[in-house]
Short mmCIF file of C-alpha atoms and ligand atoms in Angstrom, two decimals:
data_model
loop_
_atom_site.label_atom_id
_atom_site.label_comp_id
_atom_site.label_asym_id
_atom_site.label_seq_id
_atom_site.Cartn_x
_atom_site.Cartn_y
_atom_site.Cartn_z
CA MET A 293 64.89 3.67 187.39
CA SER A 294 62.63 0.71 186.77
CA GLU A 295 59.98 2.98 185.28
CA LEU A 296 62.41 3.98 182.52
CA SER A 297 61.61 2.19 179.35
CA VAL A 298 63.05 3.00 176.00
CA THR A 299 61.53 1.58 172.89
CA GLU A 300 63.61 3.39 170.36
CA THR A 301 67.20 2.55 169.48
CA MET A 302 69.02 4.49 166.84
CA PRO A 303 71.45 3.00 164.38
CA VAL A 304 74.74 4.84 164.65
CA PRO A 305 75.98 5.90 161.23
CA PRO A 306 79.63 5.21 160.49
CA LEU A 307 82.03 8.10 160.91
CA ASP A 308 83.52 9.50 157.78
CA ALA A 309 87.11 10.68 157.60
CA ASN A 310 86.19 14.31 158.24
CA GLU A 311 84.56 13.49 161.54
CA THR A 312 88.01 13.28 163.08
CA GLY A 313 88.81 16.77 161.80
CA ASP A 314 88.73 19.98 163.74
CA THR A 315 85.63 21.62 162.30
CA VAL A 316 82.47 20.38 163.97
CA LEU A 317 80.05 22.82 162.31
CA GLU A 318 80.35 24.54 158.99
CA MET A 319 77.58 26.64 157.46
CA SER A 320 77.70 28.61 154.27
CA GLY A 321 75.18 30.58 152.25
CA VAL A 322 72.37 29.64 154.62
CA VAL A 323 69.02 31.15 153.70
CA ARG A 324 65.79 30.94 155.67
CA ARG A 325 62.51 32.62 154.79
CA PHE A 326 59.23 32.80 156.63
CA GLN A 327 55.80 33.77 155.36
CA GLN A 328 54.37 36.42 157.63
CA ALA A 329 50.97 37.97 156.90
CA GLY A 330 51.38 37.51 153.17
CA ASN A 331 54.93 38.88 153.16
CA VAL A 332 58.14 36.93 152.86
CA LEU A 333 60.52 37.62 155.71
CA GLU A 334 64.08 36.60 154.82
CA VAL A 335 65.64 36.03 158.22
CA LEU A 336 68.88 34.43 157.02
CA ARG A 337 70.37 35.69 153.76
CA GLY A 338 73.55 33.74 153.25
CA ALA A 339 74.80 33.15 156.78
CA ALA A 340 78.18 31.44 157.10
CA CYS A 341 80.26 30.31 160.06
CA ALA A 342 82.45 27.52 161.36
CA VAL A 343 82.96 26.14 164.85
CA ARG A 344 85.96 24.04 165.77
CA ARG A 345 86.46 21.48 168.49
CA GLY A 346 87.63 23.06 171.73
CA GLU A 347 86.26 26.55 171.04
CA ILE A 348 83.23 28.35 172.38
CA VAL A 349 81.69 30.85 169.98
CA ALA A 350 79.17 33.53 170.97
CA LEU A 351 76.25 34.29 168.67
CA VAL A 352 74.86 37.77 169.31
CA GLY A 353 72.38 40.05 167.60
CA PRO A 354 69.20 41.95 168.42
CA SER A 355 66.00 40.18 169.36
CA GLY A 356 64.34 38.89 166.21
CA ALA A 357 67.61 38.84 164.24
CA GLY A 358 67.30 35.09 163.73
CA LYS A 359 69.67 33.60 166.31
CA SER A 360 67.29 30.82 167.37
CA THR A 361 66.44 30.15 163.73
CA LEU A 362 70.14 29.78 162.91
CA LEU A 363 70.73 27.49 165.89
CA HIS A 364 67.78 25.28 164.94
CA ILE A 365 69.15 24.96 161.42
CA ALA A 366 72.68 24.28 162.68
CA GLY A 367 71.24 21.68 165.03
CA LEU A 368 69.30 19.96 162.23
CA LEU A 369 65.99 20.69 163.95
CA GLU A 370 64.82 22.86 161.06
CA HIS A 371 65.50 22.90 157.35
CA ALA A 372 67.13 25.83 155.62
CA ASP A 373 65.76 27.14 152.32
CA GLY A 374 69.25 27.21 150.89
CA GLY A 375 72.92 26.83 151.75
CA VAL A 376 75.16 24.13 153.11
CA ILE A 377 75.24 22.74 156.63
CA ARG A 378 78.01 20.33 157.51
CA ILE A 379 78.21 18.61 160.86
CA GLY A 380 81.60 16.99 161.44
CA GLY A 381 82.16 17.11 157.70
CA ARG A 382 78.87 15.47 156.78
CA ASP A 383 76.61 17.41 154.44
CA ALA A 384 73.16 17.40 156.04
CA ALA A 385 71.52 17.90 152.64
CA GLN A 386 72.67 14.42 151.62
CA LEU A 387 70.66 12.81 154.43
CA ASP A 388 67.01 11.87 154.64
CA ASP A 389 65.02 12.66 157.79
CA ALA A 390 66.09 9.47 159.57
CA GLY A 391 69.72 10.18 158.70
CA ARG A 392 69.44 13.74 160.00
CA THR A 393 67.90 12.52 163.23
CA ALA A 394 70.61 9.90 163.70
CA LEU A 395 73.36 12.44 162.96
CA ARG A 396 71.77 14.95 165.35
CA ARG A 397 71.49 12.42 168.17
CA GLN A 398 75.01 11.20 167.67
CA THR A 399 76.82 14.50 167.30
CA ILE A 400 74.81 17.41 168.72
CA GLY A 401 73.77 18.39 172.23
CA PHE A 402 71.29 21.20 173.00
CA VAL A 403 70.83 23.53 175.92
CA TYR A 404 67.97 26.02 176.02
CA GLN A 405 67.01 28.99 178.16
CA PHE A 406 64.61 26.79 180.11
CA HIS A 407 66.09 23.50 181.19
CA HIS A 408 63.37 21.22 179.76
CA LEU A 409 64.36 18.46 182.16
CA LEU A 410 61.74 15.75 182.63
CA PRO A 411 60.10 16.66 185.96
CA GLU A 412 59.26 13.13 187.06
CA PHE A 413 62.84 11.88 186.72
CA SER A 414 65.88 12.51 188.88
CA ALA A 415 68.89 14.51 187.68
CA GLU A 416 70.73 11.25 187.03
CA GLU A 417 67.81 9.68 185.15
CA ASN A 418 67.52 12.77 182.98
CA ILE A 419 71.11 12.14 181.85
CA VAL A 420 70.66 8.37 181.52
CA LEU A 421 67.61 8.62 179.29
CA PRO A 422 69.16 10.14 176.15
CA GLN A 423 71.95 7.57 176.34
CA MET A 424 69.46 4.71 176.44
CA ILE A 425 67.66 6.23 173.46
CA ALA A 426 71.02 6.10 171.69
CA GLY A 427 71.35 2.41 172.54
CA VAL A 428 73.64 2.54 175.59
CA SER A 429 72.73 0.01 178.28
CA LYS A 430 71.69 1.15 181.73
CA GLY A 431 74.90 0.37 183.66
CA PRO A 432 77.32 2.35 181.52
CA ALA A 433 74.70 5.09 181.05
CA ARG A 434 74.45 5.51 184.83
CA GLU A 435 78.19 5.55 185.17
CA ARG A 436 78.46 8.26 182.52
CA ALA A 437 75.64 10.26 184.19
CA ARG A 438 77.43 10.17 187.54
CA GLU A 439 80.70 11.19 185.94
CA LEU A 440 78.97 14.14 184.25
CA LEU A 441 77.15 15.17 187.42
CA ALA A 442 80.50 15.21 189.19
CA GLN A 443 81.96 17.36 186.40
CA VAL A 444 79.18 19.92 186.77
CA GLY A 445 79.56 19.89 190.56
CA LEU A 446 76.31 18.09 191.34
CA ALA A 447 77.39 14.60 192.41
CA ALA A 448 75.43 15.06 195.63
CA ARG A 449 72.22 15.97 193.77
CA ALA A 450 71.99 12.91 191.52
CA SER A 451 68.73 11.66 192.99
CA HIS A 452 67.00 15.06 193.11
CA ARG A 453 64.17 15.81 190.77
CA PRO A 454 64.40 19.10 188.84
CA ALA A 455 61.86 20.85 191.11
CA ARG A 456 64.25 20.32 194.03
CA LEU A 457 67.15 21.98 192.23
CA SER A 458 67.92 25.69 191.94
CA GLY A 459 67.77 27.40 188.54
CA GLY A 460 71.54 27.26 188.17
CA GLU A 461 71.60 23.60 189.20
CA GLN A 462 68.87 22.79 186.69
CA GLN A 463 70.94 24.36 183.92
CA ARG A 464 74.01 22.40 185.05
CA VAL A 465 72.01 19.20 184.74
CA ALA A 466 70.75 20.34 181.32
CA ILE A 467 74.38 20.87 180.25
CA ALA A 468 75.35 17.43 181.58
CA ARG A 469 72.40 15.92 179.71
CA ALA A 470 73.42 17.67 176.49
CA LEU A 471 76.87 16.10 176.81
CA ALA A 472 75.59 12.62 177.67
CA ASN A 473 76.17 11.13 174.22
CA ARG A 474 79.55 12.82 173.75
CA PRO A 475 78.48 15.30 171.07
CA SER A 476 81.07 17.06 168.94
CA LEU A 477 78.86 20.19 168.84
CA LEU A 478 77.02 21.83 171.70
CA ILE A 479 74.34 24.33 170.74
CA ALA A 480 73.02 26.61 173.46
CA ASP A 481 70.26 29.17 173.02
CA GLU A 482 70.44 31.76 175.81
CA PRO A 483 71.51 29.12 178.33
CA THR A 484 71.90 31.68 181.10
CA GLY A 485 69.07 33.99 180.03
CA ASN A 486 66.82 32.84 182.83
CA LEU A 487 69.38 33.14 185.62
CA ASP A 488 70.43 35.98 187.89
CA HIS A 489 73.71 37.68 187.08
CA HIS A 490 75.87 35.75 189.54
CA THR A 491 74.40 32.33 188.69
CA ALA A 492 74.66 33.10 184.96
CA ASP A 493 78.35 33.80 185.48
CA ASP A 494 78.85 30.48 187.26
CA VAL A 495 77.01 28.45 184.65
CA PHE A 496 78.86 30.21 181.86
CA ALA A 497 82.21 29.56 183.57
CA LEU A 498 81.30 25.88 183.80
CA LEU A 499 80.34 25.73 180.14
CA THR A 500 83.60 27.38 179.11
CA ARG A 501 85.64 25.07 181.32
CA LEU A 502 83.96 22.00 179.82
CA VAL A 503 84.54 23.17 176.23
CA ARG A 504 88.15 24.16 176.80
CA GLY A 505 88.82 21.12 178.99
CA GLY A 506 88.03 18.74 176.15
CA GLY A 507 90.17 20.85 173.84
CA ALA A 508 90.68 19.63 170.28
CA SER A 509 90.97 16.00 171.43
CA ARG A 510 88.61 13.32 170.17
CA ASP A 511 86.57 13.76 173.36
CA GLY A 512 86.39 17.52 172.95
CA PHE A 513 83.51 19.50 171.48
CA GLY A 514 82.83 22.93 170.07
CA ALA A 515 80.04 25.19 171.30
CA LEU A 516 77.87 27.82 169.63
CA VAL A 517 76.08 29.90 172.24
CA ALA A 518 73.46 32.57 171.57
CA THR A 519 73.38 35.25 174.23
CA HIS A 520 72.17 38.78 174.85
CA ASN A 521 74.82 39.16 177.54
CA LEU A 522 77.69 41.01 175.86
CA ASP A 523 79.97 40.59 178.89
CA LEU A 524 79.66 36.81 178.63
CA ALA A 525 80.02 36.97 174.85
CA ALA A 526 83.27 38.90 175.18
CA ARG A 527 84.70 36.12 177.34
CA MET A 528 84.13 33.46 174.68
CA ASP A 529 86.79 32.56 172.10
CA ARG A 530 85.04 34.43 169.28
CA VAL A 531 81.93 36.54 168.83
CA ILE A 532 79.85 36.40 165.68
CA GLU A 533 77.01 38.79 165.17
CA LEU A 534 73.86 38.16 163.19
CA ARG A 535 73.14 41.37 161.32
CA ASP A 536 70.63 41.72 158.48
CA GLY A 537 70.62 38.00 157.88
CA VAL A 538 74.36 37.44 157.65
CA LEU A 539 77.02 36.59 160.21
CA VAL A 540 79.77 39.08 160.88
CA GLU A 541 82.82 38.27 162.98
CA SER A 542 83.19 41.01 165.59
N1 ATP B 888 58.11 29.54 162.37
C1 ATP B 888 58.13 30.84 162.07
N2 ATP B 888 57.22 31.39 161.27
C2 ATP B 888 57.25 32.70 160.94
N3 ATP B 888 58.20 33.55 161.40
C3 ATP B 888 59.15 33.07 162.22
C4 ATP B 888 59.16 31.68 162.61
N4 ATP B 888 60.23 31.49 163.43
C5 ATP B 888 60.83 32.68 163.54
N5 ATP B 888 60.19 33.63 162.82
C6 ATP B 888 60.58 35.05 162.71
O1 ATP B 888 61.94 35.10 162.37
C7 ATP B 888 62.57 36.17 163.05
C8 ATP B 888 63.77 35.64 163.82
O2 ATP B 888 63.31 34.92 164.93
P1 ATP B 888 64.30 34.23 165.98
O3 ATP B 888 63.47 33.60 167.01
O4 ATP B 888 65.24 33.36 165.23
O5 ATP B 888 65.10 35.50 166.54
P2 ATP B 888 66.13 35.59 167.76
O6 ATP B 888 67.32 36.33 167.24
O7 ATP B 888 66.35 34.25 168.32
O8 ATP B 888 65.37 36.53 168.79
P3 ATP B 888 65.47 36.54 170.41
O9 ATP B 888 66.77 37.22 170.75
O10 ATP B 888 64.30 37.35 170.82
O11 ATP B 888 65.40 35.14 170.91
C9 ATP B 888 61.51 36.84 163.89
O12 ATP B 888 61.04 37.96 163.19
C10 ATP B 888 60.45 35.79 164.02
O13 ATP B 888 59.18 36.37 164.15
MG1 MG B 889 65.99 33.39 170.21
#
């Protein structure tokens, strides 16, 4: 761990009253356009949805429908061209870039199709690092990492580097890392898309258990999960479909 050095510490913005409420993500009228070969492609045309603490919501839709685009906007990684995005009641449009980054780091965790773990660090270090970036000191960060590794069933793999973990184990660590800073919203883009059927099922079951386990309590979080797997989608609390740029509850 001695090679870990973190130069950046983020100020933690104060919570507003709505942060204690149930709705962790609220989007309405979200528009996103891209220029493609001289044409304007309107991928999102007034998308709206809400995710509450303790629920796991599936985002489905054909390839190219704009699922990743929507998740990047919800996760404050990309700007929308119009509409309102509220994270825990805070209107992202009211924040400058530093404010958006601070809000994202404090309240949102991401999981992608590929784990994106840092290869030179152990599973535990990969979970410690984002906490240290958020200003947590090493001792408590390690304790939290171990607790999370135990929750995802990998207590015995803490010192393994990603290359020594299976695909399913890598995604479990990525989920633990996404939860390191106790986000209120977990955003996952095809988190099981790279796994075989059986492993995908296991990882999905874990994700669901973690979301439902926290429930609507202060420690709980809501999850928005893009997937092409309609069987998995059907097992989530709700399914929303991205169709022609808008979200339809199905
Ligand atoms: N930065 C960009 N510039 C131009 N076009 C883009 C950009 N990002 C996405 N697009 C286009 O927007 C559309 C939606 O892309 P997106 O990746 O959000 O779809 P998706 O639903 O996630 O697809 P998949 O299921 O294949 O992951 C696509 O037509 C894509 O080419
Ligand atoms: Mg995508």
